[in-house]
Coordinates of C-alpha atoms in Angstrom, one line a residue:
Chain A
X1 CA -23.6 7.9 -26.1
X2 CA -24.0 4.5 -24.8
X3 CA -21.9 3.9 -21.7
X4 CA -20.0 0.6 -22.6
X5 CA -19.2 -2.3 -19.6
X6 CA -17.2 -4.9 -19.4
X7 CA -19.8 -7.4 -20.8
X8 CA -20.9 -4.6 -23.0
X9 CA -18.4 -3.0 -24.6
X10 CA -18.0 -4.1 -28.5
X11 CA -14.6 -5.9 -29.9
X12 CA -12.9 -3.3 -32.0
X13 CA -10.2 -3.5 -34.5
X14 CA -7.3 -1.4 -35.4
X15 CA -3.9 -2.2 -37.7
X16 CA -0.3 -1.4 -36.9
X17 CA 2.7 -2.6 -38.2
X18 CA 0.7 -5.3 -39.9
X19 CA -0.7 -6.4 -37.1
X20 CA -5.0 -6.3 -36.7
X21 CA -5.4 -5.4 -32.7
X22 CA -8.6 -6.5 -31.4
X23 CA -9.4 -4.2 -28.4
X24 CA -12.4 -3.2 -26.3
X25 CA -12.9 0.3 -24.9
X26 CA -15.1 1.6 -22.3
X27 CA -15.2 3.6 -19.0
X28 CA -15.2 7.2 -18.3
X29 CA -13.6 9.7 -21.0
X30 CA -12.0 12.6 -20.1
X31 CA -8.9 11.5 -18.1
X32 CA -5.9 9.7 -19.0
X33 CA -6.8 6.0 -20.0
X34 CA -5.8 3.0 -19.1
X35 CA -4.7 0.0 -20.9
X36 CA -3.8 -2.8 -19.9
X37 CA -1.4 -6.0 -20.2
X38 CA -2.3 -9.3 -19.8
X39 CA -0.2 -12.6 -18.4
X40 CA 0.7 -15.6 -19.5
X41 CA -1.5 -17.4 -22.3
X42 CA -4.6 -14.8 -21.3
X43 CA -6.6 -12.9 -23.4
X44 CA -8.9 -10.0 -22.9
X45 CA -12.0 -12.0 -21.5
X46 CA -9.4 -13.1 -19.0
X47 CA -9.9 -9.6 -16.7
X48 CA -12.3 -9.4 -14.0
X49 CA -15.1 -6.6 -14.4
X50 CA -15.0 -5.8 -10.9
X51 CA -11.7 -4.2 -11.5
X52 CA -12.2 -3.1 -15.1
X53 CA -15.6 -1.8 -14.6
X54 CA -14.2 -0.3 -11.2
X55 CA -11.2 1.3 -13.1
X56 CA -13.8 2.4 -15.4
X57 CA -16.2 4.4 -13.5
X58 CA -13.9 7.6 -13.6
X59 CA -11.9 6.8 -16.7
X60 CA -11.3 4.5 -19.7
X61 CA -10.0 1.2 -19.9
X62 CA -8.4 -0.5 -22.8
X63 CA -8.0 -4.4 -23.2
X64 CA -6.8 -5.4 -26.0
X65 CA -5.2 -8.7 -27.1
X66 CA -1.2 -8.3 -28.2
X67 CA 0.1 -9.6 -31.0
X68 CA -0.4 -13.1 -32.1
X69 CA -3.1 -13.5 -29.1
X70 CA -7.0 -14.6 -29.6
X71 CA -8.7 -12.3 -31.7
X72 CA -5.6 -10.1 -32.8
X73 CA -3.2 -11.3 -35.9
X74 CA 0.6 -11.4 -35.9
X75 CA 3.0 -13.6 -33.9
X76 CA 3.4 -14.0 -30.3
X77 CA 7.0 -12.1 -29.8
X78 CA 9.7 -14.3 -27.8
X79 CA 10.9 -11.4 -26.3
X80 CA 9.0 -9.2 -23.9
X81 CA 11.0 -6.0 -25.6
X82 CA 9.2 -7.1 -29.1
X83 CA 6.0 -7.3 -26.9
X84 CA 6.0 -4.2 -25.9
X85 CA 6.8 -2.7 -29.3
X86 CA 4.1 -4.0 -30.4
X87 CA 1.9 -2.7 -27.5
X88 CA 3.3 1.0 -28.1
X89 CA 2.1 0.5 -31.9
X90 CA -1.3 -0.4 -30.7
X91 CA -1.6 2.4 -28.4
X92 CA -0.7 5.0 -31.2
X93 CA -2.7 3.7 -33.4
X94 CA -5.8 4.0 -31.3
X95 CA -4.9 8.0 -31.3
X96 CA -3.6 8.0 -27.7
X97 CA -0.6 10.3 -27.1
X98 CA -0.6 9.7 -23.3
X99 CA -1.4 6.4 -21.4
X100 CA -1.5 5.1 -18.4
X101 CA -0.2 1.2 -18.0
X102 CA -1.3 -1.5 -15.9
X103 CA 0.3 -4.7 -16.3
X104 CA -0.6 -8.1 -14.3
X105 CA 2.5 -10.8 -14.6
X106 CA 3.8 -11.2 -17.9
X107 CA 1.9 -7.8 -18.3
X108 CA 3.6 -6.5 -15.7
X109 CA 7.5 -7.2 -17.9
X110 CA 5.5 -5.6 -21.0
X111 CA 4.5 -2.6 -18.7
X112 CA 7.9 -1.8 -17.8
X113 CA 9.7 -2.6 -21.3
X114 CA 6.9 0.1 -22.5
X115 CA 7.5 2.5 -20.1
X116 CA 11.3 2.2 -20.5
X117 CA 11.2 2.6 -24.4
X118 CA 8.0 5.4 -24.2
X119 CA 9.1 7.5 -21.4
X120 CA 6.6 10.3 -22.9
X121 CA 3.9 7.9 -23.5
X122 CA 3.3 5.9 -20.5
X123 CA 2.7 8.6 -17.9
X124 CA 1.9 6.3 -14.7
X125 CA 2.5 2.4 -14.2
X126 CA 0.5 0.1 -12.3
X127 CA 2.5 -3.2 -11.7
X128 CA 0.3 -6.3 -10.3
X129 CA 1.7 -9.5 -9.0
X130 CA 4.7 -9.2 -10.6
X131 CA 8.5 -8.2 -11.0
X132 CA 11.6 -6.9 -11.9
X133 CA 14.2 -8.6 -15.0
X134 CA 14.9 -12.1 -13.2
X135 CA 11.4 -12.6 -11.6
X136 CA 9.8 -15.6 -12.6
X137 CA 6.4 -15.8 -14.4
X138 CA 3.5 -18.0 -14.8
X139 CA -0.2 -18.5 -15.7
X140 CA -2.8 -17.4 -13.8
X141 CA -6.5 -17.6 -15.6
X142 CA -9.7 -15.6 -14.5
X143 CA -12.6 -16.2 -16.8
X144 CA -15.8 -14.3 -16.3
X145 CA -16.8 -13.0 -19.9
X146 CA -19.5 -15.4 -21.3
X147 CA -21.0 -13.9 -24.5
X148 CA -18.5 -13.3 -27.4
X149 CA -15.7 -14.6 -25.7
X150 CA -12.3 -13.9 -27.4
X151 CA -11.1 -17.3 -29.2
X152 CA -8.7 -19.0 -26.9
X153 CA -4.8 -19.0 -27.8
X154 CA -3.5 -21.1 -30.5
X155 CA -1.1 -23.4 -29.0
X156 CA 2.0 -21.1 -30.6
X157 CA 1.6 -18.8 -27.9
X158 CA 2.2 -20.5 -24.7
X159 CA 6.0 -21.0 -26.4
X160 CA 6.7 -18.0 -27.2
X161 CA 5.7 -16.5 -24.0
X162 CA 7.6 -19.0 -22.5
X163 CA 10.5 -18.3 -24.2
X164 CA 10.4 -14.4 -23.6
X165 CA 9.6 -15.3 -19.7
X166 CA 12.8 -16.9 -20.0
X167 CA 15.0 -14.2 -21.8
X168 CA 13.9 -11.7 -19.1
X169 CA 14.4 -13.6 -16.1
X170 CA 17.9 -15.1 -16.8
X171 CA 20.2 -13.6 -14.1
X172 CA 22.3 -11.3 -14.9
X173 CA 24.8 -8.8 -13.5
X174 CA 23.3 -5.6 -11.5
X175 CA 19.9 -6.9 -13.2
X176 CA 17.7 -4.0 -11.3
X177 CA 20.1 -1.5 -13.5
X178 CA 17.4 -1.2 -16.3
X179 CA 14.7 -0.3 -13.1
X180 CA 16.4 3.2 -12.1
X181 CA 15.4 4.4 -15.9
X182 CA 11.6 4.1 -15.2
X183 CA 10.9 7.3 -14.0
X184 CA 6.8 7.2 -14.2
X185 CA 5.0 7.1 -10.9
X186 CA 4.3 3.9 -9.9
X187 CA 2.5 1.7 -7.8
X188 CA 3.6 -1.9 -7.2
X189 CA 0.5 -4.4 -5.6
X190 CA 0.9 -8.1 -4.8
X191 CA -0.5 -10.4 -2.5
X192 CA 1.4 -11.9 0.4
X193 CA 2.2 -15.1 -0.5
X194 CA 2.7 -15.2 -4.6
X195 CA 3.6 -18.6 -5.4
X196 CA 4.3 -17.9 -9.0
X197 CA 6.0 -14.9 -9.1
X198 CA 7.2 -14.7 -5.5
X199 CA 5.8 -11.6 -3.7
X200 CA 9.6 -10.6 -2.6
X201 CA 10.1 -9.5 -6.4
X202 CA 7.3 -6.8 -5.3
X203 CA 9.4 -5.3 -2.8
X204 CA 12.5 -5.9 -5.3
X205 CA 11.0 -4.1 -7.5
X206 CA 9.9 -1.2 -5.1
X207 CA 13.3 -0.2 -3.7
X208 CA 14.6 0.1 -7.2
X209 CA 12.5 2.2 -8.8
X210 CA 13.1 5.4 -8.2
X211 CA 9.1 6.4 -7.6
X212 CA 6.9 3.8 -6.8
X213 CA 4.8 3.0 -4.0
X214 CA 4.2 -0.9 -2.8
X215 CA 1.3 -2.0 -1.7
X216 CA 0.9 -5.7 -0.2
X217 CA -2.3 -7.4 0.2
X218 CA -2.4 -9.9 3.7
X219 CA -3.5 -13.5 3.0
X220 CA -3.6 -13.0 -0.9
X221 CA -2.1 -14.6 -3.9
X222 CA -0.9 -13.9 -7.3
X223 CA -3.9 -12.8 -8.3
X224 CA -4.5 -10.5 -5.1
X225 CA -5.9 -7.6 -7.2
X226 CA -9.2 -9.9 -7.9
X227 CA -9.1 -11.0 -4.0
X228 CA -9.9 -7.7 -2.9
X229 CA -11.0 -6.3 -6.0
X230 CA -13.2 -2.9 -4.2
X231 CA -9.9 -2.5 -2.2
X232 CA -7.8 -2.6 -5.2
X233 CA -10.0 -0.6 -7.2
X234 CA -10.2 2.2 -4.3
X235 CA -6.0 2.3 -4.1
X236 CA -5.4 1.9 -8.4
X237 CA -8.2 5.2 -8.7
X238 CA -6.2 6.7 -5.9
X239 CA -2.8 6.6 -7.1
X240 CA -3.9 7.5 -10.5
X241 CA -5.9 10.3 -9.6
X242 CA -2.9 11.7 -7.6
X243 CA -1.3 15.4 -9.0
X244 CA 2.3 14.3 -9.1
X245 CA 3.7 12.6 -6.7
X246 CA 6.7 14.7 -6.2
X247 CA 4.7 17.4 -6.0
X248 CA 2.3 15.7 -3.4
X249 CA 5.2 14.4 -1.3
X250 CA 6.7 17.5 1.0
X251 CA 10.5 17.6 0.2
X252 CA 10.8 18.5 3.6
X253 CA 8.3 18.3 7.4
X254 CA 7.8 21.6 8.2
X255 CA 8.9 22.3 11.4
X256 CA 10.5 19.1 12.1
X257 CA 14.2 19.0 13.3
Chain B
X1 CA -20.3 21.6 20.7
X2 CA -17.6 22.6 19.2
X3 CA -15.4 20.7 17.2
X4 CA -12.1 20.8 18.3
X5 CA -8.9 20.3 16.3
X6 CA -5.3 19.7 16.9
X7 CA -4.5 23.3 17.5
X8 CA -7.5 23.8 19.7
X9 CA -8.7 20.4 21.5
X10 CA -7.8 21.5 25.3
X11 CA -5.4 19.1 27.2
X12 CA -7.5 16.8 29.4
X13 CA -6.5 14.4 32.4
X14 CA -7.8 11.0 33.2
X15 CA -6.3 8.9 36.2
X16 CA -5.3 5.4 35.7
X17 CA -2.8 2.9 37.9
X18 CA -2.3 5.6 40.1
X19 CA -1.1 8.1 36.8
X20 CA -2.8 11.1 35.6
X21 CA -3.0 10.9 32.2
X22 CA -2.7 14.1 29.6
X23 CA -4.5 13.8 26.5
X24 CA -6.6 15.2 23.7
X25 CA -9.3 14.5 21.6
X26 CA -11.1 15.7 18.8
X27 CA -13.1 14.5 15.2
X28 CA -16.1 13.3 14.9
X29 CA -17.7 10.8 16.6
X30 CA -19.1 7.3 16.2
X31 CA -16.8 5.4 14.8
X32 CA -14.1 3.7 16.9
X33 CA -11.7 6.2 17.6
X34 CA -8.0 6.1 16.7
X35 CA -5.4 6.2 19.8
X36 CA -1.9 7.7 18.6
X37 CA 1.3 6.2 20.0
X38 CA 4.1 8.2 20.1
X39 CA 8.0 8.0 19.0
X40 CA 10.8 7.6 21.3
X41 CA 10.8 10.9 23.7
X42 CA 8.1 12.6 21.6
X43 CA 4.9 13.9 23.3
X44 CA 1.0 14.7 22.1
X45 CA 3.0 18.0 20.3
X46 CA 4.7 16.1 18.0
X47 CA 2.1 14.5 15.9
X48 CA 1.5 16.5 12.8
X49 CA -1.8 18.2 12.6
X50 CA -2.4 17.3 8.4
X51 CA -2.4 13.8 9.6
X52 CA -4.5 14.3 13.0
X53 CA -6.6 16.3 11.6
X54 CA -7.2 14.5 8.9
X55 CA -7.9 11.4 10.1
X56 CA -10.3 13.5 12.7
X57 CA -12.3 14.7 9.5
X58 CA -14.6 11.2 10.1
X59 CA -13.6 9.7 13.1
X60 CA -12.3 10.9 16.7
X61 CA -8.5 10.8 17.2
X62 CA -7.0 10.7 21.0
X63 CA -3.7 11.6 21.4
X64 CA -2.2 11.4 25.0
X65 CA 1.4 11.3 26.7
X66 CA 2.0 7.9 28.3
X67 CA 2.9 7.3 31.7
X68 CA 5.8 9.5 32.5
X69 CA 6.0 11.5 29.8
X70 CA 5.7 15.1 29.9
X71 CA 2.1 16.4 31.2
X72 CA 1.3 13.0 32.4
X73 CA 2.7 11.8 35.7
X74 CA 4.1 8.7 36.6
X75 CA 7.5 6.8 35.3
X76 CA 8.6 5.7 32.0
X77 CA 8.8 1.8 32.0
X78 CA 11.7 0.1 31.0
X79 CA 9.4 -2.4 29.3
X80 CA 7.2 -2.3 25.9
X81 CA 5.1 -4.6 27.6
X82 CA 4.4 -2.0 30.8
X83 CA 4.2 0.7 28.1
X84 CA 1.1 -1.2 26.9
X85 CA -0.3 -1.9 29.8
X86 CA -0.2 2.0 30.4
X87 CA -1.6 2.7 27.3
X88 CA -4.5 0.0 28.2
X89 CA -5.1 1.6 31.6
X90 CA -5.5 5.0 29.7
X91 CA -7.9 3.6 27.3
X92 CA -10.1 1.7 29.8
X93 CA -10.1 5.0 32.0
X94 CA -11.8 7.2 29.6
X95 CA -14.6 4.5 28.6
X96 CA -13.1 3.0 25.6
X97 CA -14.2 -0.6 24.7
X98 CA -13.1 -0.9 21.4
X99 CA -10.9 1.4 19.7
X100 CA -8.0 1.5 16.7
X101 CA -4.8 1.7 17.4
X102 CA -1.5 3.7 15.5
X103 CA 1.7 3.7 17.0
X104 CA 4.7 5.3 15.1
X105 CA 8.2 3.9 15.7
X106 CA 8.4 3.2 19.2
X107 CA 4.5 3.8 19.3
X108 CA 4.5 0.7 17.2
X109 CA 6.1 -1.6 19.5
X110 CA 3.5 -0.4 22.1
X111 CA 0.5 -0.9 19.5
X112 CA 1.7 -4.4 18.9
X113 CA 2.0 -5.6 22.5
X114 CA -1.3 -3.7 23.2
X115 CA -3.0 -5.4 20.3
X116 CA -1.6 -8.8 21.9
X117 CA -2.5 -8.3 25.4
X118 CA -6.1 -6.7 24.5
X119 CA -7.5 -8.7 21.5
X120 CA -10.9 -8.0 22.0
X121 CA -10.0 -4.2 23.1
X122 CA -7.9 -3.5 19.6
X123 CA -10.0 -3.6 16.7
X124 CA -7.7 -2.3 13.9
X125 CA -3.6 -1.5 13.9
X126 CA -1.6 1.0 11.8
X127 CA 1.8 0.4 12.1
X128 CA 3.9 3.5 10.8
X129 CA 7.8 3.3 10.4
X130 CA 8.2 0.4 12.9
X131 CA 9.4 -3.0 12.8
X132 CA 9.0 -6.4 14.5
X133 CA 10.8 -7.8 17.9
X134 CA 14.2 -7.4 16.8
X135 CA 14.0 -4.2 15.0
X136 CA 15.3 -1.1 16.1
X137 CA 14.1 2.3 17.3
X138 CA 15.1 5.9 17.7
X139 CA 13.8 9.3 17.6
X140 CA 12.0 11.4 14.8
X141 CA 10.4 14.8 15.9
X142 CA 7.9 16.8 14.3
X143 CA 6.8 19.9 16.1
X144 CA 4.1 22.1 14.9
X145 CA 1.4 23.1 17.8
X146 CA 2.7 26.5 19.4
X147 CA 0.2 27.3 21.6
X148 CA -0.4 25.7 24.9
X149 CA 2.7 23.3 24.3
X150 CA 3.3 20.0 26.3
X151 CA 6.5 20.6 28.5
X152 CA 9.8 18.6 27.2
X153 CA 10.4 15.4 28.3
X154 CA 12.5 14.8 31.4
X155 CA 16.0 13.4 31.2
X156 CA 14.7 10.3 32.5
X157 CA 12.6 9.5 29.5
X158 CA 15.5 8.8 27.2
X159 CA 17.2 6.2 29.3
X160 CA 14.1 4.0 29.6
X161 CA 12.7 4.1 26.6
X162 CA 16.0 3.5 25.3
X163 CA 16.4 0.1 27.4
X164 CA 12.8 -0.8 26.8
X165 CA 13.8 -0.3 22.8
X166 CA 17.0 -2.8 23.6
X167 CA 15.4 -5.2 25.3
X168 CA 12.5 -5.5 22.9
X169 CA 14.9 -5.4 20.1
X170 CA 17.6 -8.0 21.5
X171 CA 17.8 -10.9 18.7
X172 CA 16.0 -14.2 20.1
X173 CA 15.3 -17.4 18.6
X174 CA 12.5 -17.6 16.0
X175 CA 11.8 -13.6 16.9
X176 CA 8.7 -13.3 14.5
X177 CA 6.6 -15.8 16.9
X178 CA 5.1 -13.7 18.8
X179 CA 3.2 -11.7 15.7
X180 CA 1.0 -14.7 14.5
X181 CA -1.4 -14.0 17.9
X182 CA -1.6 -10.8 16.4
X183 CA -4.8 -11.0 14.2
X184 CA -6.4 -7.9 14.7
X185 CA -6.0 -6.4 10.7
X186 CA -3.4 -4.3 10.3
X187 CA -1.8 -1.6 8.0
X188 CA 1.9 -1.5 8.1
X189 CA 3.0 1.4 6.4
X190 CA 6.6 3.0 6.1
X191 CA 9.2 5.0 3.4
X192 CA 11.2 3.1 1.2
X193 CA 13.9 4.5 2.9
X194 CA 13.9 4.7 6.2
X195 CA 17.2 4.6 8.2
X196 CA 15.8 4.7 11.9
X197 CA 14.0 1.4 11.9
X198 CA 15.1 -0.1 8.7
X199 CA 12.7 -0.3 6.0
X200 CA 12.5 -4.1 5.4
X201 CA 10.9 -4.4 8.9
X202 CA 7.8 -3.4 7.6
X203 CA 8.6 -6.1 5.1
X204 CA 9.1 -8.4 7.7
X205 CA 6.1 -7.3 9.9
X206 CA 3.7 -7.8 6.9
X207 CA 5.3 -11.4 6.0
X208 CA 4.7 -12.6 9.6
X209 CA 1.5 -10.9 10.9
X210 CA -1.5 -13.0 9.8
X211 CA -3.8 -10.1 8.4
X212 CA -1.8 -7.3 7.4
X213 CA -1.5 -4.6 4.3
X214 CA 1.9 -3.1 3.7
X215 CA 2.0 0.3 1.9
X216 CA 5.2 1.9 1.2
X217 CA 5.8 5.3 -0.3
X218 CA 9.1 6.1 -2.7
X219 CA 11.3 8.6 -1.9
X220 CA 10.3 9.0 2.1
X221 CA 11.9 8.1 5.1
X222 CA 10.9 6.8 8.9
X223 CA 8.2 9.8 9.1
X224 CA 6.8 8.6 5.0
X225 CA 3.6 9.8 6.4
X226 CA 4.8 13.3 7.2
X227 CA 5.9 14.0 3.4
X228 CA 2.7 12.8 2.2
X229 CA -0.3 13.7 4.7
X230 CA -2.7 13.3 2.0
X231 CA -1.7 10.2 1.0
X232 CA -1.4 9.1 4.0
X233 CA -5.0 10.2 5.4
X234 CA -6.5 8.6 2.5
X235 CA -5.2 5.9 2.6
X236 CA -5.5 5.1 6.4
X237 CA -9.4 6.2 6.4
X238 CA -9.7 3.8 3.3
X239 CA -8.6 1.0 5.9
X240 CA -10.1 1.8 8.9
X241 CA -13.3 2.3 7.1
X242 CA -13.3 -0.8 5.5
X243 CA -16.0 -3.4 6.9
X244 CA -13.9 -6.5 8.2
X245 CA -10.5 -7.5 6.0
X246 CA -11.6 -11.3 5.6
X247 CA -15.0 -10.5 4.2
X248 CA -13.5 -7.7 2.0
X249 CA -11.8 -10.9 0.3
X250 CA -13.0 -13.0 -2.1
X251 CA -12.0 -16.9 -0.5
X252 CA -12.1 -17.6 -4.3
X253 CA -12.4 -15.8 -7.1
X254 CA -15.4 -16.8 -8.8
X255 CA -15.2 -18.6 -12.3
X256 CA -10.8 -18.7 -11.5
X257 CA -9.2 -22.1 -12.7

């Protein structure tokens, strides 16, 4: 069997709900795979391989284009619940009973909307450069893919996202409620000084989910994951390749007093 | 030669400033070793082995008592500063040039002003469960090593650590200053939940040092990297091993727009 890349790996196609998915998959088999969620007006060519590839030396990665994005039919939701329905029908369609989720930005909403409404699907949730319900998103474009690049979004989707962003960031009362029901280990990354959604929302989101680790990345941006992309790819393996952490974590020091 | 651990490395004594220093130290040599900074009225006993000794799997670890403190003579200063000029003298005495520094709560108000006073000395800092000037300190213990114990601390040592902890936690104007000469990298790591030294210091201490990675771990308290050694040892051998933080980053992520 060929070992698929980044550049490599062949766009696939799979319906749900009426929707065709276009999706790549490649990496490592054998462990839980990941999949994950892109931001604002990006597609699938719009990862970087040094983090997919990365990811993808000890197990598989999914892109894939959500609804009504590039090379995958359907509308572009205006709410990031619909997104993530749509996600969820993407992922079981594909045959996967267990998943992990990363999600970058708007990815990041769609991450936690997914893990909220598929407790028993999404077993672990990476969250990059993002934040909780009334964070604030944006676009942020990394294009490396040059052969059979995904079309580029039709001018509906910007919109819609837009409009979504919107619905999910509107203040609200006790709007870090929703967080205490995401239960999967997490892990939180940002950089330092994220000017589009600011990097407080990181630690926001930290101290209200009831298991997730923060890391913060010194001199970084939104996109800090593809500013250090060996360190990310070194903490993202680590925390995914963790047991459990409950179980890792020592409910008390031994010894101590 | 036998390689020592936490349980067996023998208590050694180096003079310094006119004070005999007690330490220890164990791993494996040639990288630059790690120097451990204690809490408020802890000694060399109460640094858990799962994290000495596993930090000590690739690089030496030197734990010592600083000037006044149990085996080691001399008095506790009522100053962070002097308590980093101590730690210095130490250093220097046992033919350190360059080493890493980790100082836990109190330990990490000595780490910073030793990492200010000795730039060229202080290659990396770890920062556990400690804040900026203006934070605020007390005591955690963690007692494991029953052979061949340190004796307690004296009554005095409370008192001037304590005023030490006051005066370098006494509210000034624009408080954070002082941590932009910082610029030795540094990983600033803490529970989400600690109640000793509030957890948004580390917050605070990332946002204001110019080349620092937060990590914090869910569910943990002032001594997060107690409840998960493992974590923790991976995580602080990923940093100290990596080559130099600014090269690690990309300036600009290649093909971004």
């Amino acid at each position: 069997m060929i070992q698929h890349s980044h550049q490599t790996a062949p766009t696939q196609y799979v319906e749900a709900k009426g929707i065709r998915f276009a999706y790549r998959r490649f990496g490592k088999p054998g462990r839980v795979p990941l999949v994950f969620n892109m931001h604002f007006t990006g597609t699938m060519d719009h990862w970087d391989p040094a983090v997919t590839d990365g990811l993808a030396h000890d197990r598989e990665v999914i892109l894939f284009d959500n609804a009504g994005i590039s090379s995958s039919s359907g509308e572009v939701p205006n709410t990031i619940e619909e997104m993530a329905a749509n996600a969820q029908a993407f992922i079981r369609a594909i045959g996967i009973t267990q998943v992990d989720v990363l999600g970058f930005s708007l990815g990041g909403f769609v991450a936690q909307e997914l893990a909220l409404a598929q407790p028993k699907l999404v077993r672990r949730l990476i969250l990059l450069g993002t934040g909780p319900r009334g964070g604030e998103g944006m676009a942020s474009l990394t294009r490396l893919r040059l052969d059979g690049r995904d079309p580029e979004v039709s001018e509906k989707v910007g919109p819609a996202q837009l409009e979504a962003l919107t619905k999910w960031g509107t203040p609200q009362e006790n709007p870090f409620d929703y967080s205490r029901a995401i239960t999967q280990p997490t892990l939180v990354l940002n950089g330092d000084r994220d000017v589009i959604i600011y990097s407080v929302n990181s630690w926001i989101l930290q101290q209200n989910l009831p298991n997730a680790q923060l890391i913060i990345y010194p001199d970084a941006g939104h996109g800090s994951q593809y500013q250090y992309p060996e360190r990310f790819v070194q903490h993202a393996s680590q925390f995914l390749s963790e047991q459990d952490t409950r179980a890792l974590g020592r409910s008390q020091t031994p010894g101590s007093n």
